[in-house]
Amino acid sequence: IRDAAAQAAELEVFAGVEVDMLWPGRLDADKETLSAYDYVGVACPHWHNPRIARPVRFSAEALAQAQYDMMLSLAEMAYVDVVVHPFTFAPADCFMPVDQTALMACYTQVDLDRLIDGLLRSGIAVELHANLKKPDYAQSLTPFLRRCASRGVRFSLGSDAHELRWVGSILGAKP
């Protein structure tokens, strides 16, 4: 990436990485490794990744609390630039039934404000991505996103591309 950037001086090219939160406070890359990148995005978490610490019990409340604990610890990591696909619970359906709306209902306004305070303190943006095309996700996340906007949290547009053809296209990303 850096070689390509040197060859295209008229473009500003950044090297970025997306990493997983394995458990609260622990990413799958260390701070020193991440310092080599211009942009660090963190998923909290990709529940289908077997390295992710699972909730102690499989219930909506336990899953929501586990995700919140990860998000809250991420909000204190000033070397992170963006939380990617926030509150995406769907990958957890590999080990339990998931109801996005019910999971988001587990959080109080105080919980969300505490998280937003941390994001603001650390300068971490919230990703807007292709999952917002899914009605249940969009509807359940909208109050959080509105609260973020009203408080001054920055947003980042991302395609959550898993194939080269999806890079840079929120609308073209596979739902």
mmCIF file of C-alpha atoms in Angstrom:
data_model
loop_
_atom_site.group_PDB
_atom_site.id
_atom_site.type_symbol
_atom_site.label_atom_id
_atom_site.label_comp_id
_atom_site.label_asym_id
_atom_site.label_seq_id
_atom_site.Cartn_x
_atom_site.Cartn_y
_atom_site.Cartn_z
ATOM 1 C CA ILE A 1 0.000 0.000 0.000
ATOM 2 C CA ARG A 2 2.769 2.415 0.883
ATOM 3 C CA ASP A 3 4.566 1.627 -2.419
ATOM 4 C CA ALA A 4 1.336 2.275 -4.348
ATOM 5 C CA ALA A 5 0.863 5.547 -2.484
ATOM 6 C CA ALA A 6 4.389 6.648 -3.401
ATOM 7 C CA GLN A 7 3.625 6.026 -7.082
ATOM 8 C CA ALA A 8 0.414 8.082 -6.956
ATOM 9 C CA ALA A 9 1.558 11.271 -5.258
ATOM 10 C CA GLU A 10 -1.623 13.099 -6.332
ATOM 11 C CA LEU A 11 -3.695 10.736 -4.179
ATOM 12 C CA GLU A 12 -3.748 10.498 -0.420
ATOM 13 C CA VAL A 13 -3.633 6.751 0.279
ATOM 14 C CA PHE A 14 -4.029 5.284 3.749
ATOM 15 C CA ALA A 15 -3.204 1.829 5.055
ATOM 16 C CA GLY A 16 -5.913 0.458 7.299
ATOM 17 C CA VAL A 17 -6.874 -2.685 9.128
ATOM 18 C CA GLU A 18 -9.955 -4.178 10.769
ATOM 19 C CA VAL A 19 -9.365 -6.257 13.870
ATOM 20 C CA ASP A 20 -11.604 -8.145 16.284
ATOM 21 C CA MET A 21 -12.238 -7.477 19.942
ATOM 22 C CA LEU A 22 -11.599 -10.924 21.472
ATOM 23 C CA TRP A 23 -12.845 -9.962 24.921
ATOM 24 C CA PRO A 24 -13.119 -6.618 26.713
ATOM 25 C CA GLY A 25 -9.848 -4.764 26.348
ATOM 26 C CA ARG A 26 -8.165 -7.400 24.141
ATOM 27 C CA LEU A 27 -7.841 -7.087 20.377
ATOM 28 C CA ASP A 28 -6.462 -9.733 18.045
ATOM 29 C CA ALA A 29 -3.513 -7.429 17.313
ATOM 30 C CA ASP A 30 -1.424 -5.484 19.779
ATOM 31 C CA LYS A 31 -1.087 -1.706 19.970
ATOM 32 C CA GLU A 32 2.456 -1.788 18.552
ATOM 33 C CA THR A 33 1.361 -3.747 15.458
ATOM 34 C CA LEU A 34 -1.624 -1.450 14.950
ATOM 35 C CA SER A 35 0.601 1.642 15.140
ATOM 36 C CA ALA A 36 1.938 0.721 11.665
ATOM 37 C CA TYR A 37 -1.478 1.553 10.162
ATOM 38 C CA ASP A 38 -3.036 4.918 9.398
ATOM 39 C CA TYR A 39 -6.522 3.680 10.182
ATOM 40 C CA VAL A 40 -7.685 1.082 12.721
ATOM 41 C CA GLY A 41 -11.224 -0.269 12.732
ATOM 42 C CA VAL A 42 -12.414 -2.634 15.441
ATOM 43 C CA ALA A 43 -15.326 -5.063 15.284
ATOM 44 C CA CYS A 44 -16.993 -5.706 18.643
ATOM 45 C CA PRO A 45 -17.047 -8.558 17.755
ATOM 46 C CA HIS A 46 -17.413 -10.996 14.887
ATOM 47 C CA TRP A 47 -19.316 -13.540 16.977
ATOM 48 C CA HIS A 48 -18.695 -16.303 14.431
ATOM 49 C CA ASN A 49 -14.931 -16.064 15.092
ATOM 50 C CA PRO A 50 -14.146 -19.024 17.398
ATOM 51 C CA ARG A 51 -11.458 -16.960 19.170
ATOM 52 C CA ILE A 52 -14.072 -14.548 20.543
ATOM 53 C CA ALA A 53 -14.951 -15.060 24.206
ATOM 54 C CA ARG A 54 -18.581 -16.211 24.310
ATOM 55 C CA PRO A 55 -21.055 -15.028 26.941
ATOM 56 C CA VAL A 56 -21.180 -17.203 30.055
ATOM 57 C CA ARG A 57 -24.783 -18.114 29.267
ATOM 58 C CA PHE A 58 -26.679 -17.901 26.012
ATOM 59 C CA SER A 59 -29.419 -15.361 26.571
ATOM 60 C CA ALA A 60 -30.260 -12.031 24.969
ATOM 61 C CA GLU A 61 -29.243 -10.188 28.127
ATOM 62 C CA ALA A 62 -25.895 -11.994 28.409
ATOM 63 C CA LEU A 63 -25.103 -11.441 24.725
ATOM 64 C CA ALA A 64 -26.071 -7.756 24.942
ATOM 65 C CA GLN A 65 -23.919 -7.310 28.071
ATOM 66 C CA ALA A 66 -20.925 -9.062 26.497
ATOM 67 C CA GLN A 67 -21.159 -6.847 23.416
ATOM 68 C CA TYR A 68 -21.598 -3.714 25.549
ATOM 69 C CA ASP A 69 -18.556 -4.572 27.676
ATOM 70 C CA MET A 70 -16.484 -4.936 24.505
ATOM 71 C CA MET A 71 -17.808 -1.686 23.027
ATOM 72 C CA LEU A 72 -17.166 0.175 26.286
ATOM 73 C CA SER A 73 -13.566 -1.061 26.476
ATOM 74 C CA LEU A 74 -13.043 -0.122 22.809
ATOM 75 C CA ALA A 75 -14.248 3.401 23.580
ATOM 76 C CA GLU A 76 -11.210 3.831 25.849
ATOM 77 C CA MET A 77 -8.679 2.862 23.129
ATOM 78 C CA ALA A 78 -7.538 6.198 21.712
ATOM 79 C CA TYR A 79 -5.488 4.440 18.980
ATOM 80 C CA VAL A 80 -8.695 3.081 17.405
ATOM 81 C CA ASP A 81 -10.281 5.203 14.676
ATOM 82 C CA VAL A 82 -13.682 3.591 14.160
ATOM 83 C CA VAL A 83 -15.965 0.977 15.641
ATOM 84 C CA VAL A 84 -17.082 -1.081 12.640
ATOM 85 C CA HIS A 85 -20.598 -2.474 12.239
ATOM 86 C CA PRO A 86 -21.602 -1.558 15.796
ATOM 87 C CA PHE A 87 -24.146 -3.711 17.600
ATOM 88 C CA THR A 88 -24.276 -6.305 14.823
ATOM 89 C CA PHE A 89 -25.515 -9.366 16.668
ATOM 90 C CA ALA A 90 -26.399 -11.535 13.655
ATOM 91 C CA PRO A 91 -23.137 -13.528 13.602
ATOM 92 C CA ALA A 92 -24.052 -14.769 17.100
ATOM 93 C CA ASP A 93 -26.789 -16.831 15.463
ATOM 94 C CA CYS A 94 -24.109 -19.488 15.032
ATOM 95 C CA PHE A 95 -24.626 -20.333 18.735
ATOM 96 C CA MET A 96 -27.999 -18.856 19.750
ATOM 97 C CA PRO A 97 -31.169 -17.318 18.276
ATOM 98 C CA VAL A 98 -30.766 -13.582 17.713
ATOM 99 C CA ASP A 99 -33.400 -10.838 17.754
ATOM 100 C CA GLN A 100 -31.651 -7.552 16.909
ATOM 101 C CA THR A 101 -34.465 -5.396 18.281
ATOM 102 C CA ALA A 102 -34.693 -7.283 21.579
ATOM 103 C CA LEU A 103 -30.931 -7.102 22.033
ATOM 104 C CA MET A 104 -30.808 -3.340 21.472
ATOM 105 C CA ALA A 105 -33.707 -2.945 23.921
ATOM 106 C CA CYS A 106 -31.397 -4.311 26.637
ATOM 107 C CA TYR A 107 -29.511 -0.998 26.692
ATOM 108 C CA THR A 108 -30.700 2.022 28.629
ATOM 109 C CA GLN A 109 -30.096 5.602 27.533
ATOM 110 C CA VAL A 110 -27.561 5.826 30.368
ATOM 111 C CA ASP A 111 -25.684 2.817 28.908
ATOM 112 C CA LEU A 112 -25.594 4.349 25.439
ATOM 113 C CA ASP A 113 -24.571 7.776 26.763
ATOM 114 C CA ARG A 114 -21.705 6.202 28.704
ATOM 115 C CA LEU A 115 -20.522 4.525 25.498
ATOM 116 C CA ILE A 116 -20.915 7.746 23.493
ATOM 117 C CA ASP A 117 -18.941 9.655 26.158
ATOM 118 C CA GLY A 118 -16.049 7.223 25.649
ATOM 119 C CA LEU A 119 -16.236 7.441 21.855
ATOM 120 C CA LEU A 120 -16.115 11.237 22.060
ATOM 121 C CA ARG A 121 -13.270 11.236 24.580
ATOM 122 C CA SER A 122 -11.168 8.942 22.357
ATOM 123 C CA GLY A 123 -12.231 10.469 19.030
ATOM 124 C CA ILE A 124 -13.621 7.176 17.726
ATOM 125 C CA ALA A 125 -16.077 7.268 14.831
ATOM 126 C CA VAL A 126 -19.063 4.948 14.310
ATOM 127 C CA GLU A 127 -19.297 3.112 11.005
ATOM 128 C CA LEU A 128 -22.372 3.382 8.807
ATOM 129 C CA HIS A 129 -22.340 0.332 6.587
ATOM 130 C CA ALA A 130 -24.276 -2.015 4.337
ATOM 131 C CA ASN A 131 -26.107 -3.759 7.199
ATOM 132 C CA LEU A 132 -28.197 -0.600 7.468
ATOM 133 C CA LYS A 133 -30.034 -1.938 4.402
ATOM 134 C CA LYS A 134 -31.489 -4.628 6.688
ATOM 135 C CA PRO A 135 -34.728 -3.226 8.158
ATOM 136 C CA ASP A 136 -34.415 -4.823 11.630
ATOM 137 C CA TYR A 137 -30.825 -3.648 12.027
ATOM 138 C CA ALA A 138 -31.534 -0.151 10.731
ATOM 139 C CA GLN A 139 -34.621 0.271 12.903
ATOM 140 C CA SER A 140 -32.950 -0.997 16.064
ATOM 141 C CA LEU A 141 -29.745 1.020 15.554
ATOM 142 C CA THR A 142 -31.336 4.332 14.497
ATOM 143 C CA PRO A 143 -31.917 5.666 18.052
ATOM 144 C CA PHE A 144 -28.245 5.035 18.903
ATOM 145 C CA LEU A 145 -27.066 6.666 15.661
ATOM 146 C CA ARG A 146 -29.297 9.696 16.236
ATOM 147 C CA ARG A 147 -27.969 10.041 19.765
ATOM 148 C CA CYS A 148 -24.396 9.806 18.432
ATOM 149 C CA ALA A 149 -25.133 12.525 15.852
ATOM 150 C CA SER A 150 -26.740 14.816 18.412
ATOM 151 C CA ARG A 151 -23.729 14.452 20.699
ATOM 152 C CA GLY A 152 -21.142 15.061 17.946
ATOM 153 C CA VAL A 153 -19.771 11.566 17.341
ATOM 154 C CA ARG A 154 -18.166 11.306 13.905
ATOM 155 C CA PHE A 155 -19.330 8.746 11.359
ATOM 156 C CA SER A 156 -17.393 6.672 8.863
ATOM 157 C CA LEU A 157 -18.901 5.186 5.706
ATOM 158 C CA GLY A 158 -17.899 1.593 5.085
ATOM 159 C CA SER A 159 -18.972 -1.124 2.714
ATOM 160 C CA ASP A 160 -17.909 -3.968 5.040
ATOM 161 C CA ALA A 161 -16.538 -5.470 1.845
ATOM 162 C CA HIS A 162 -15.613 -9.121 1.952
ATOM 163 C CA GLU A 163 -14.785 -9.223 -1.748
ATOM 164 C CA LEU A 164 -12.806 -6.766 -3.839
ATOM 165 C CA ARG A 165 -15.844 -5.980 -6.011
ATOM 166 C CA TRP A 166 -17.698 -4.614 -2.934
ATOM 167 C CA VAL A 167 -14.969 -2.213 -1.792
ATOM 168 C CA GLY A 168 -16.238 1.334 -1.569
ATOM 169 C CA SER A 169 -19.858 0.532 -2.366
ATOM 170 C CA ILE A 170 -22.374 0.650 0.455
ATOM 171 C CA LEU A 171 -25.260 0.183 -1.942
ATOM 172 C CA GLY A 172 -23.522 -2.579 -3.889
ATOM 173 C CA ALA A 173 -22.518 -4.572 -0.812
ATOM 174 C CA LYS A 174 -24.235 -7.887 -0.437
ATOM 175 C CA PRO A 175 -27.069 -7.701 2.152
#
